[in-house]
Amino acid sequence: MTGPGIGMRRAAQHLAQRAVGCDAVGGRERGSAAVDFALVGGLITLLFAGVVQIALVQHVRSTLVDCAAEGARYAALADRAPQDGVARTRALIESSLSAGYAQDVSAARTRLDGLDVVEVTVTAPLPVAGLLGPGGALTVTGHALAEDAAP
C-alpha cells in the first residue's frame, strides 16, 4: 500500500522516535543508564558521607555536653573542688569517646544570674569521618549550682 497517508504516518513515526531520543537503527541513548548511574551514584555517595559526618559531630557534641555537665555536678558537691570535676570529666570522656577528646578540660567557680555555679568547659577537636570534613575545635560547657553556696 502506498499513498499519501503512508508517508505521513512514516514521518510521524520518525518525529516520535526523534522526540524520545532514538532512531530506527538502535538508538542514541544506548548506554546512558550506566552514565546516569555513575553520576547520580557519586552524588548520592557524597550526600550520604555528609549526613554521616553531621551525625558523628552531633554524637560527639552531645556526649561532651553530658560529660561536662556531669563533671560540673560532681565538682559542685559540698566536699569537692573544681579540679575534682575536671578529673571526673576527663574520665567520662575517655571512657565514652577517646582520650584525644579529653585534652583540654577546665573548671572554675563563677557567678551566673546571681548564683554561684561550677562551670566545666571542654574544648575538643571536631571529629572527621575520613579525610573530608571540617577542621577546627568544638567547645562545650556544663554548669551546676554550687552546693556550699546555697543559703
Coordinates of C-alpha atoms in Angstrom, one line a residue:
M1 CA 0.0 0.0 0.0
T2 CA 1.3 3.3 -1.0
G3 CA -0.3 6.7 -0.9
P4 CA -0.2 10.0 0.9
G5 CA -1.3 8.5 4.2
I6 CA 1.6 6.1 4.4
G7 CA 4.2 8.9 4.0
M8 CA 2.6 11.0 6.7
R9 CA 2.5 8.0 9.1
R10 CA 6.1 7.3 8.5
A11 CA 7.1 10.9 9.0
A12 CA 5.1 11.0 12.3
Q13 CA 6.8 7.8 13.5
H14 CA 10.2 9.3 12.6
L15 CA 9.4 12.5 14.6
A16 CA 8.1 10.5 17.5
Q17 CA 11.4 8.4 17.6
R18 CA 13.5 11.6 17.5
A19 CA 11.4 13.1 20.3
V20 CA 12.3 10.2 22.7
G21 CA 15.9 10.3 21.5
C22 CA 16.3 7.1 19.5
D23 CA 16.3 6.3 15.8
A24 CA 15.3 3.2 14.0
V25 CA 18.8 1.7 14.0
G26 CA 19.2 1.2 17.8
G27 CA 19.1 4.5 19.5
R28 CA 21.5 7.2 20.5
E29 CA 20.6 6.7 24.2
R30 CA 22.1 3.3 24.4
G31 CA 24.5 3.1 27.4
S32 CA 23.2 6.3 29.0
A33 CA 21.8 4.4 32.0
A34 CA 25.3 3.5 33.1
V35 CA 26.5 7.1 32.8
D36 CA 23.4 8.3 34.7
F37 CA 24.1 5.7 37.4
A38 CA 27.7 6.7 37.8
L39 CA 26.9 10.4 38.0
V40 CA 24.0 10.1 40.4
G41 CA 25.6 7.3 42.4
G42 CA 28.6 9.6 43.1
L43 CA 26.4 12.4 44.2
I44 CA 24.3 10.1 46.5
T45 CA 27.6 8.8 48.0
L46 CA 28.8 12.3 48.8
L47 CA 25.4 13.2 50.3
F48 CA 25.5 10.1 52.4
A49 CA 29.0 10.9 53.6
G50 CA 27.9 14.4 54.6
V51 CA 25.0 13.0 56.6
V52 CA 27.3 10.6 58.4
Q53 CA 29.7 13.5 59.1
I54 CA 26.9 15.6 60.6
A55 CA 25.7 12.7 62.7
L56 CA 29.2 12.0 64.0
V57 CA 29.7 15.6 65.0
Q58 CA 26.3 15.7 66.8
H59 CA 27.0 12.5 68.7
V60 CA 30.4 13.7 69.9
R61 CA 29.0 17.1 70.8
S62 CA 26.1 15.7 72.9
T63 CA 28.5 13.2 74.6
L64 CA 30.8 16.1 75.5
V65 CA 28.0 18.2 76.8
D66 CA 26.8 15.3 79.0
C67 CA 30.3 14.7 80.3
A68 CA 30.9 18.4 81.1
A69 CA 27.5 18.6 82.9
E70 CA 28.3 15.5 85.0
G71 CA 31.7 16.9 85.8
A72 CA 30.2 20.2 86.9
R73 CA 27.6 18.4 89.1
Y74 CA 30.4 16.4 90.7
A75 CA 32.6 19.5 91.3
A76 CA 29.6 21.3 92.7
L77 CA 29.2 18.9 95.6
A78 CA 29.9 20.5 99.0
D79 CA 33.1 18.5 99.7
R80 CA 34.6 18.7 96.1
A81 CA 36.8 21.2 94.3
P82 CA 36.7 22.3 90.6
Q83 CA 39.8 20.1 90.0
D84 CA 37.7 17.1 91.0
G85 CA 35.2 18.0 88.3
V86 CA 38.0 18.2 85.7
A87 CA 39.2 14.7 86.7
R88 CA 35.7 13.3 86.6
T89 CA 35.0 14.9 83.2
R90 CA 38.2 13.6 81.7
A91 CA 37.5 10.1 83.0
L92 CA 34.0 10.1 81.5
I93 CA 35.2 11.4 78.1
E94 CA 38.0 8.8 78.0
S95 CA 35.6 6.0 78.7
S96 CA 32.9 7.2 76.3
L97 CA 34.8 8.6 73.4
S98 CA 38.6 8.7 73.4
A99 CA 41.5 10.3 75.3
G100 CA 42.1 12.6 72.4
Y101 CA 38.9 14.5 73.2
A102 CA 39.8 15.0 76.9
Q103 CA 43.0 17.0 76.4
D104 CA 41.5 20.5 77.2
V105 CA 39.2 20.4 80.2
S106 CA 38.9 23.3 82.7
A107 CA 36.6 24.1 85.6
A108 CA 36.0 27.2 87.7
R109 CA 33.6 28.6 90.2
T110 CA 31.7 31.5 88.6
R111 CA 28.6 33.6 89.2
L112 CA 25.7 33.1 86.7
D113 CA 22.4 35.0 87.1
G114 CA 23.3 35.8 90.7
L115 CA 24.0 32.2 91.7
D116 CA 27.4 30.6 92.5
V117 CA 27.9 27.8 89.9
V118 CA 30.7 25.5 88.8
E119 CA 31.4 25.8 85.1
V120 CA 33.3 23.0 83.3
T121 CA 34.5 23.8 79.8
V122 CA 35.7 21.1 77.3
T123 CA 37.4 22.0 74.0
A124 CA 37.9 19.1 71.7
P125 CA 38.7 18.6 68.0
L126 CA 35.9 18.1 65.6
P127 CA 35.6 14.5 64.6
V128 CA 36.2 13.9 60.9
A129 CA 34.9 10.8 59.0
G130 CA 37.6 10.1 56.5
L131 CA 39.7 12.9 55.1
L132 CA 36.8 15.1 54.1
G133 CA 35.2 17.2 56.7
P134 CA 35.6 20.4 58.7
G135 CA 38.6 21.2 60.8
G136 CA 38.6 23.1 64.0
A137 CA 37.5 22.7 67.5
L138 CA 34.3 22.1 69.4
T139 CA 33.8 23.9 72.8
V140 CA 31.0 22.9 75.2
T141 CA 30.2 24.0 78.7
G142 CA 28.4 22.4 81.6
H143 CA 27.0 24.2 84.7
A144 CA 25.9 23.1 88.1
L145 CA 24.8 25.0 91.2
A146 CA 27.5 25.0 93.9
E147 CA 26.0 23.3 97.0
D148 CA 28.2 25.1 99.5
A149 CA 26.9 28.4 98.2
A150 CA 23.2 27.6 98.9
P151 CA 21.6 29.7 101.7

